[in-house]
Coordinates of C-alpha atoms in Angstrom, one line a residue:
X1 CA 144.0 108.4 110.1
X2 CA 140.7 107.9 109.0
X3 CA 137.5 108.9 110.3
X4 CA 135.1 106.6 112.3
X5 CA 132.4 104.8 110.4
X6 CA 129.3 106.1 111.5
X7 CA 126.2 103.2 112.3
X8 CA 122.4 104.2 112.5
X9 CA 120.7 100.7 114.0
X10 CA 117.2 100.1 114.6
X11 CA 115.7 99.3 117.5
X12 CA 113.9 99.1 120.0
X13 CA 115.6 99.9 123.1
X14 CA 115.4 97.3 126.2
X15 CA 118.7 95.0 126.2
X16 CA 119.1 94.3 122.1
X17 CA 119.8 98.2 122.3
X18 CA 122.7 97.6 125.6
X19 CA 124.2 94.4 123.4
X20 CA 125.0 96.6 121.0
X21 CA 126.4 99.2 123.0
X22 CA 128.4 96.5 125.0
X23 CA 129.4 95.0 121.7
X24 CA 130.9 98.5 119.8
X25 CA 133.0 99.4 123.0
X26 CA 134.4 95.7 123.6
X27 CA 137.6 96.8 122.1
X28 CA 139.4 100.2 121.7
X29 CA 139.7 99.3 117.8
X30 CA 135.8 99.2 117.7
X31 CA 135.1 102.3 119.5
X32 CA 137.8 104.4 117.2
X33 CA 136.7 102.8 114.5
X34 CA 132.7 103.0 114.7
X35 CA 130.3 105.9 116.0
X36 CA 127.0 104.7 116.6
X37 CA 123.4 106.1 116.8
X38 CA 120.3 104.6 117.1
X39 CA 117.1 105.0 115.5
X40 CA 114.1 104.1 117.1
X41 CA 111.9 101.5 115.8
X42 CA 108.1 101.7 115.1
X43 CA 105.5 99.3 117.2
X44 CA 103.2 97.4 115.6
X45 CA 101.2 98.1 117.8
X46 CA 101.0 101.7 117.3
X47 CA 99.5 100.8 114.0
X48 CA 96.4 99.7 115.1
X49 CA 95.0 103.3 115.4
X50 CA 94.3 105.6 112.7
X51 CA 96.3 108.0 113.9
X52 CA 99.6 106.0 115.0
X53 CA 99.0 104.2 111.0
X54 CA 99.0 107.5 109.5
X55 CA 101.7 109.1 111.7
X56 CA 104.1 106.6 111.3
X57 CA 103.9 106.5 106.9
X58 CA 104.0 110.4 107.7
X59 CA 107.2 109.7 109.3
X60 CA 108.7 107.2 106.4
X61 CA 108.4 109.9 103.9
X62 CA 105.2 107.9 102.0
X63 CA 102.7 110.8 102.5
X64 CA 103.3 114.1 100.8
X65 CA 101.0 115.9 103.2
X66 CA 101.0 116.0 107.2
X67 CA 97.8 113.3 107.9
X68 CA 96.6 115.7 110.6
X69 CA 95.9 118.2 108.2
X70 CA 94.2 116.0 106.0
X71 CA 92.5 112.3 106.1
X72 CA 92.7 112.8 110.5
X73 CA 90.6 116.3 109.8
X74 CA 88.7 114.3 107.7
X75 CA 89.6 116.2 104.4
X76 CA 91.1 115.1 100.9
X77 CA 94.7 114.3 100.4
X78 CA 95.7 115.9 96.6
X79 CA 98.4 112.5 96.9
X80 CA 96.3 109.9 94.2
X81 CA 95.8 106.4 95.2
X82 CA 95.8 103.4 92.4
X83 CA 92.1 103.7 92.4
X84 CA 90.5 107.4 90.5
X85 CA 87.5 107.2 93.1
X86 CA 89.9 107.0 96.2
X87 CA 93.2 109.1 97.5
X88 CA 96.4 107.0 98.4
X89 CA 95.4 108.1 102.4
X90 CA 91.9 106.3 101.5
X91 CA 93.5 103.2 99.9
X92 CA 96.1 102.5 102.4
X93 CA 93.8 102.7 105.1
X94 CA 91.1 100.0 103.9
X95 CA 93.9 97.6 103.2
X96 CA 96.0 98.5 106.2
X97 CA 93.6 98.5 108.8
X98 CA 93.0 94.7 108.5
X99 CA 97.0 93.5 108.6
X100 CA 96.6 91.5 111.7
X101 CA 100.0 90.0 112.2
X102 CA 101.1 91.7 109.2
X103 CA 101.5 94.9 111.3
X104 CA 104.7 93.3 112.1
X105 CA 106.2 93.6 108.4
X106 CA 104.8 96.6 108.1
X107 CA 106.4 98.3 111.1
X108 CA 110.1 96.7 110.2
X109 CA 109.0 98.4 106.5
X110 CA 108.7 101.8 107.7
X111 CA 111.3 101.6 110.6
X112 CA 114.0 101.8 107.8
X113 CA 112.2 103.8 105.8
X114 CA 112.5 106.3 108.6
X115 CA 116.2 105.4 108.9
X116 CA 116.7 105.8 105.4
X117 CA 115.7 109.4 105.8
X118 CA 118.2 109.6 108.7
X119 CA 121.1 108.6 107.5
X120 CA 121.0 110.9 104.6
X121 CA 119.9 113.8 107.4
X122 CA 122.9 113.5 109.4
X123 CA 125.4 111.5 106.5
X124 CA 125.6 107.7 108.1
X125 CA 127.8 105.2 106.1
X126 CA 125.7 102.3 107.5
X127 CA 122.4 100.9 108.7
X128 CA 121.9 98.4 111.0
X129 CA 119.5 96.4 112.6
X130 CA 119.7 95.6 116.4
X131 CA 120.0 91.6 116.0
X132 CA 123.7 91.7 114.3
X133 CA 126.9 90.8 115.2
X134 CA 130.2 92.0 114.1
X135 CA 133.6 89.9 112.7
X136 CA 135.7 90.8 115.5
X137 CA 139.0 90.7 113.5
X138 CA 139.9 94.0 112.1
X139 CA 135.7 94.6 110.6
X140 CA 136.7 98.4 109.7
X141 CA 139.3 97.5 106.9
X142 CA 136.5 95.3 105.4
X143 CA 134.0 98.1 105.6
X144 CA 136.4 100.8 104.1
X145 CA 138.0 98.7 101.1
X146 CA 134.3 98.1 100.0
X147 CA 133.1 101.7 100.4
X148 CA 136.4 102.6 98.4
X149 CA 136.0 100.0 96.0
X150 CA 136.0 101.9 92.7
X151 CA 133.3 99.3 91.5
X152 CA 130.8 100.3 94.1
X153 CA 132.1 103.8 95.1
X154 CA 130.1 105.4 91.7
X155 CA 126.8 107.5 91.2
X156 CA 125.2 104.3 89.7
X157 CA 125.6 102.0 93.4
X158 CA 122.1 102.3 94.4
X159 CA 122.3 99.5 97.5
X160 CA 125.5 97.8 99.2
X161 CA 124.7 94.8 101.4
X162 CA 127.7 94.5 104.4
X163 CA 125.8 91.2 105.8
X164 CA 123.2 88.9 104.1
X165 CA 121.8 85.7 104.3
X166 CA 119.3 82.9 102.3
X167 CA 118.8 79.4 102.7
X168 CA 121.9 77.2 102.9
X169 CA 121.1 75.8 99.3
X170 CA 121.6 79.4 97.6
X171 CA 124.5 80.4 99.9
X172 CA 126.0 77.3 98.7
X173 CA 125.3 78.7 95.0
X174 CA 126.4 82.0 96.0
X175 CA 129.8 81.0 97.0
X176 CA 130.8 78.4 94.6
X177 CA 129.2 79.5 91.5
X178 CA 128.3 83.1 91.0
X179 CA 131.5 84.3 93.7
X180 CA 134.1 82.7 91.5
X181 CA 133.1 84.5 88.4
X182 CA 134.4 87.9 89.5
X183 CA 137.9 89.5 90.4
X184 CA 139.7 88.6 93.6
X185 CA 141.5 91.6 93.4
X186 CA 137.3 93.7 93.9
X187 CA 135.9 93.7 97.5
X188 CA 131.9 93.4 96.2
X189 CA 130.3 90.9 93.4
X190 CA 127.0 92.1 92.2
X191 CA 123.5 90.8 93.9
X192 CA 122.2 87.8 92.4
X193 CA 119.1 88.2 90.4
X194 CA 117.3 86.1 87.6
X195 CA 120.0 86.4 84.9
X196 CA 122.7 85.2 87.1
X197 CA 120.6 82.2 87.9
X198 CA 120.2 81.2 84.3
X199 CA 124.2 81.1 83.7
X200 CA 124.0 77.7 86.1
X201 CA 121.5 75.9 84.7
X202 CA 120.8 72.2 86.2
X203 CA 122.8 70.0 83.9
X204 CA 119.5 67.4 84.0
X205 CA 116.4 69.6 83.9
X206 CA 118.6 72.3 82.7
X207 CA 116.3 74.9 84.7
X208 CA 117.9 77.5 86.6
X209 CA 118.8 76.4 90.6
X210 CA 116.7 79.1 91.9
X211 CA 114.4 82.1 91.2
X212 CA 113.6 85.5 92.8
X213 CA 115.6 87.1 95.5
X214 CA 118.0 84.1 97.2
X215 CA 119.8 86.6 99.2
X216 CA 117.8 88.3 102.2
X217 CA 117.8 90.4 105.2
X218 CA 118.2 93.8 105.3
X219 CA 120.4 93.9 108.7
X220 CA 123.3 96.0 107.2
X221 CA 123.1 97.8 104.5
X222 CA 123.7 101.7 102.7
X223 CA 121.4 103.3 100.5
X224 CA 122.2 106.2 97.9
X225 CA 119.8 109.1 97.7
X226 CA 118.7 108.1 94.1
X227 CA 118.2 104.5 94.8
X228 CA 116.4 106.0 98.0
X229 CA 114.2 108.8 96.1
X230 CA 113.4 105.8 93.8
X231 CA 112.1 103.5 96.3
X232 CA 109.9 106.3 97.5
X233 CA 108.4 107.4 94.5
X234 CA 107.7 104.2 93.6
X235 CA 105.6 103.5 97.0
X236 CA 103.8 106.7 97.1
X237 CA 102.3 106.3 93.6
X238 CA 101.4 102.6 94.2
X239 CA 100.2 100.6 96.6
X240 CA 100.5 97.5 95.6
X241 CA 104.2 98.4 95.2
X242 CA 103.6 97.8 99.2
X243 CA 100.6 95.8 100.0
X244 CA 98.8 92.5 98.3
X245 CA 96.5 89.9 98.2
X246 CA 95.7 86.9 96.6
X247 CA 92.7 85.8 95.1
X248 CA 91.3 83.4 98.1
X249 CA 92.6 85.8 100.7
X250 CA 90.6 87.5 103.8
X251 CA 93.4 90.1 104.5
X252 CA 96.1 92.4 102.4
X253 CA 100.5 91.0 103.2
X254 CA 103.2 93.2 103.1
X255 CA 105.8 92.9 101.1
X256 CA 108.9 93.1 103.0
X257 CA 111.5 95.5 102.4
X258 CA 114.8 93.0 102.2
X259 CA 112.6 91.7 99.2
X260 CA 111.3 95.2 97.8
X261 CA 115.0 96.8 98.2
X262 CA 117.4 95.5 95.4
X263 CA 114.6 94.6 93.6
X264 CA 112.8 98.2 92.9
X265 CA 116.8 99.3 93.0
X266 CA 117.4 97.1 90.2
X267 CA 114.5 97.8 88.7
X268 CA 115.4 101.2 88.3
X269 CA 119.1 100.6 86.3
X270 CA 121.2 101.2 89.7
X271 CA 123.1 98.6 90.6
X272 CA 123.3 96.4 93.9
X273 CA 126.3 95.1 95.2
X274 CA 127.3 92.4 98.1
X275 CA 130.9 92.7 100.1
X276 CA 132.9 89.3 99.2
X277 CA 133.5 89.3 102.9
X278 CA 130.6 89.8 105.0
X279 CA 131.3 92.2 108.3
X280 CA 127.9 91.6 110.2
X281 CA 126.3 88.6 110.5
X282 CA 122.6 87.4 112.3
X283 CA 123.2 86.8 116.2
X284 CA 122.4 82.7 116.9
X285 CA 118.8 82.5 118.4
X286 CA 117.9 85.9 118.9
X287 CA 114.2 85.8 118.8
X288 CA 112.8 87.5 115.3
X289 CA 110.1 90.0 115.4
X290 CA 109.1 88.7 112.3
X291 CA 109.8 85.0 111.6
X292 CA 109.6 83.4 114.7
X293 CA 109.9 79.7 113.3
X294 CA 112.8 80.6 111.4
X295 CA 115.2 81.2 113.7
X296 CA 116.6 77.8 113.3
X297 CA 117.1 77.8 110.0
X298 CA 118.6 81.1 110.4
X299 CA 121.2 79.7 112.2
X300 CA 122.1 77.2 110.3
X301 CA 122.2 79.8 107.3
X302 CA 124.6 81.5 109.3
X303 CA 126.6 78.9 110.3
X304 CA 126.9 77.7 106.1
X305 CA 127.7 81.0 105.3
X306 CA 131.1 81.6 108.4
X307 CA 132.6 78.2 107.3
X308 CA 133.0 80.3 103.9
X309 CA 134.3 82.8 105.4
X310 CA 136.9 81.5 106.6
X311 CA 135.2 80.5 110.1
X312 CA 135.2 76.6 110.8
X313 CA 136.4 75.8 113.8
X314 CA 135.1 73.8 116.4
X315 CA 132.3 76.0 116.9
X316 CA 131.2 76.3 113.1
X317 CA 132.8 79.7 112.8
X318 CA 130.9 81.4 115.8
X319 CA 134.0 81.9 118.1
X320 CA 135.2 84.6 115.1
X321 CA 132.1 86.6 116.1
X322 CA 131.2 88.8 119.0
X323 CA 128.8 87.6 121.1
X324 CA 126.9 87.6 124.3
X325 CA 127.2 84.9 126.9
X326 CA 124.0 83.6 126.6
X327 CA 124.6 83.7 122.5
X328 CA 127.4 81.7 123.3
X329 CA 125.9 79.4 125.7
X330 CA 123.5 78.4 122.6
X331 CA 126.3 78.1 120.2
X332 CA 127.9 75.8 122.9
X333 CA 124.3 73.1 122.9
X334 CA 124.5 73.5 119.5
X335 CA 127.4 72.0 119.3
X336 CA 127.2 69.3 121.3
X337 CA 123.6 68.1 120.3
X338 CA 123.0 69.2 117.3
X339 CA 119.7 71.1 117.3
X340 CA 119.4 74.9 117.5
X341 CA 117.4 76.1 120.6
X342 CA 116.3 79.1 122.6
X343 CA 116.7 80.0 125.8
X344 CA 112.8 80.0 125.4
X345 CA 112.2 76.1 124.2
X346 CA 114.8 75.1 126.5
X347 CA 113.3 76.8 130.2
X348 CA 110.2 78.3 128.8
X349 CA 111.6 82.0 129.4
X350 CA 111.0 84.5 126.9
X351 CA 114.5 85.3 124.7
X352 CA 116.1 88.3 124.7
X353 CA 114.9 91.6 123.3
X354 CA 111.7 93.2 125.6
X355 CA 109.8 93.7 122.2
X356 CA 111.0 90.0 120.6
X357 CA 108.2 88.0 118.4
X358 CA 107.2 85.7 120.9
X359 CA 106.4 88.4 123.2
X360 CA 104.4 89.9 120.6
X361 CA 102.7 87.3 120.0
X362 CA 101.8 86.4 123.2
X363 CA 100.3 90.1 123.6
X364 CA 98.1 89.8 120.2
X365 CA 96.3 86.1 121.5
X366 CA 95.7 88.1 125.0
X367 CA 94.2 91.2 123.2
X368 CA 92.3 89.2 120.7
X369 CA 91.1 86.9 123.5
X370 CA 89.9 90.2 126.1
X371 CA 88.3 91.5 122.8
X372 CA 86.2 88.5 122.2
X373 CA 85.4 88.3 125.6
X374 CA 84.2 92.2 125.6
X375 CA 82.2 91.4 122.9
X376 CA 80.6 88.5 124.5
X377 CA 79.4 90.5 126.9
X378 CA 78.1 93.5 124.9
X379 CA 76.1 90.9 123.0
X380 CA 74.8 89.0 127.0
X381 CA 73.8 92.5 128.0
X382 CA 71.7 94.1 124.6
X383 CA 68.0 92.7 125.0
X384 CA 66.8 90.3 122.7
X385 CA 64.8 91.3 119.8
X386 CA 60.4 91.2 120.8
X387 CA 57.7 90.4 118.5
X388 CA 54.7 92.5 118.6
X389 CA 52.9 90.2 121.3
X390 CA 56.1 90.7 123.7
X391 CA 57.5 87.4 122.7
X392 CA 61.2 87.2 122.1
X393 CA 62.4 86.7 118.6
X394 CA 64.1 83.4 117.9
X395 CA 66.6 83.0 114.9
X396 CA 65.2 79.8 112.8
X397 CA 67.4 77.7 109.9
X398 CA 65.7 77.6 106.6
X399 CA 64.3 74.2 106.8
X400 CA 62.8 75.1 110.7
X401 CA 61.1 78.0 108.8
X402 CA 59.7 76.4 106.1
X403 CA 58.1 73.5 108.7
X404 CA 56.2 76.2 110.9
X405 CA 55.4 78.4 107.9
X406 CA 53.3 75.0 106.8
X407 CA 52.1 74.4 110.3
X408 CA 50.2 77.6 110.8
X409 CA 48.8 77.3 107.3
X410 CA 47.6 73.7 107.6
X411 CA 46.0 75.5 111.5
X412 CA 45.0 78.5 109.5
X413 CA 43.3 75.9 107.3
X414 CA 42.1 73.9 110.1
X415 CA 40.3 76.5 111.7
X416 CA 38.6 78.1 108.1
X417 CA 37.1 74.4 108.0
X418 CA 35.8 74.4 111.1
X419 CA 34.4 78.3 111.0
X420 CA 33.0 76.7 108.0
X421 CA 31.3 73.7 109.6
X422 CA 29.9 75.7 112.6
X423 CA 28.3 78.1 110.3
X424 CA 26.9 75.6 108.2
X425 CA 25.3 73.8 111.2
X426 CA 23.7 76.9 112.2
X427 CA 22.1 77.6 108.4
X428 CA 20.7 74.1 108.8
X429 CA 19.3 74.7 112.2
X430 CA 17.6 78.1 110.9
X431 CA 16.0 76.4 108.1
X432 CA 14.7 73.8 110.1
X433 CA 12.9 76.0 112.6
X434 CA 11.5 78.0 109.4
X435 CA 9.6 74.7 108.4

């Protein structure tokens, strides 16, 4: 018999964490099959602070020295930023501390960094994220031909995706174009990247039908050690492998790590390889952290990508998934009117998951509105600035400057004349009374 696959998922906690306890012990295949651990996720909120920022990359593995003993004692890091005149502790700081709603990415980023680190600790086969469902229908023998595939099963697999997703258009590529060209007999076809793109060129513009990364998400997935020592090497000698801005923008984005993944992997001759068959797939509607006004399309993704898997059905594939009742309540409207909706858009309830994006959201407008109202009041109860003669300062425009510059030196002016014509009057008296 073989041994359980052991599954480290992020989350955290609150009922996403239950669902997927609920959904591992729905069968007694699933719970001799799987073991399952959970890793916890990092708040965005936590990064607001120095110290929860510095704690948290600390915890990822991107410093090489602990932060307390360093940049939080307010001494030099030896670890060299991009620039010569600043460490990386420095760098990452001036662009971090303005993410804004970019905090977001950057927590997901570091959550499984610190997973990454975690499964290799305590040897897991698989990392998940909290928002996926599992094939229902025998998802072990899946999992085990493709980690005994000898294609994949070699020192030079750096990344295997069990689940992905991308836009309908490239998932229609995927399947009919790039699938096709490899064995049926091998469980895994290699991740699509540029040159695979180039092999289906549009027969009219004769461009290639996409560019970049077309497959996404990073909600089940393994990682080797050297892929994984790559990936860290490369973000703690640059930050810019992590962080950038464009020319016209106010704030630093993060790059996300579903993107960064296969493509620093790649980049670094290991190859990256996708299960024919995927096990795990996105739940329908579960609120992202991230991409709020996605979800939709997410869904849709999802349902392109079960009716080639063998799915179709009444329900677009869904009923070959596990899922909740309010999951399948959604599936069920979906169905019969078309349009993908929330429990949210539908009663004006928040959707599941205690920490979901819209709750975050709605927490970030409060604390940014209770901040500008603090600071309205610091600035009702500081004085006002006083002139020498006790009168109170007043801010003019340019042009309101200019006019009363003029108008005290036309008085100053005014009143030389007169000084003038009094003092000229009195000569002309004095002379007379001389005569």
């Amino acid at each position: 018999m073989s041994p359980p696959i052991k599954l480290l998922v992020i989350t955290m906690g609150g009922e996403r964490q239950a669902h997927i306890e609920k959904m591992f012990s729905s069968s007694p295949n699933l719970k001799m099959s799987f073991i399952i651990s959970f890793s916890l996720g990092v708040p965005s909120r936590s990064l607001r602070s120095k110290t929860g920022f510095f704690e948290a990359f600390y915890a990822a593995g991107l410093l090489t020295e602990n932060p307390h003993d360093t940049i939080l004692a307010n001494r030099k890091t030896t670890q060299k930023g991009t620039w010569e005149d600043m460490d990386f502790c420095e760098e990452i700081w001036q662009k971090g501390k303005s993410l804004n709603r970019e905090r977001a990415v950057l927590a997901c980023f570091l959550a499984h960094l610190i997973a990454m680190k975690k499964s290799f600790q305590l040897d897991y086969d698989i990392i998940l994220e909290d928002n996926v469902r599992i094939f229902d229908k025998n998802p072990e023998e899946f999992i085990r031909l493709f980690i005994d595939d000898k294609k994949t099963n070699n020192n030079n697999t750096g990344v295997r995706y069990f689940g992905y997703l991308g836009p309908s258009d490239n998932l229609n590529w995927f399947y009919k174009y790039h699938l096709p060209k490899y064995p049926s007999s091998s469980t895994s076809v290699p991740f699509p990247f540029n040159p695979h793109y180039s092999a289906t060129l549009n027969e009219i513009t004769r461009e290639p039908p996409m560019s970049g990364t077309s497959l996404w998400g990073a909600y089940a997935y393994s990682i080797s050690s050297a892929a994984h020592a790559n990936l860290i090497t490369v973000l703690q000698n640059d930050v810019g492998a992590l962080m950038w801005r464009g020319k016209r923008m106010k704030t630093y984005r993060i790059k996300p790590v579903d993107k960064v993944l296969p493509r620093r992997t790649s980049e670094a001759g290991l190859s990256v390889e996708c299960i024919k068959r995927p096990v795990f797939f996105r739940a329908p509607m579960l609120g992202s952290k991230i991409h709020k006004k996605y979800d939709a399309a997410f869904c849709q993704a999802t349902t392109t990508q079960l009716g080639y898997c063998g799915g179709g059905g009444e329900a677009g594939g869904w009923e070959g998934l596990w899922l909740t009742e309010t999951e399948r309540n959604t599936v069920t409207k979906w169905k019969k009117e078309g349009v993908w909706k929330g429990e949210e858009e539908e009663e004006g309830a928040e959707p599941e998951g205690g920490d979901s994006a819209w709750n975050q959201d709605r927490r970030e407008k409060e604390t940014e509105e209770k901040q500008k109202q603090k600071q309205k009041q610091k600035q009702a109860k500081v004085p006002p600035a006083k002139e020498a003669n006790g009168k109170e300062k007043v801010k003019l425009s340019p042009e309101e400057w200019t006019r009363n510059r003029r108008r005290q030196e036309q008085q100053k002016h005014m009143k030389l004349a007169v000084g003038l014509a009094v003092l000229s009057g009195l000569a002309l008296l004095l002379l007379k009374r001389r005569k």
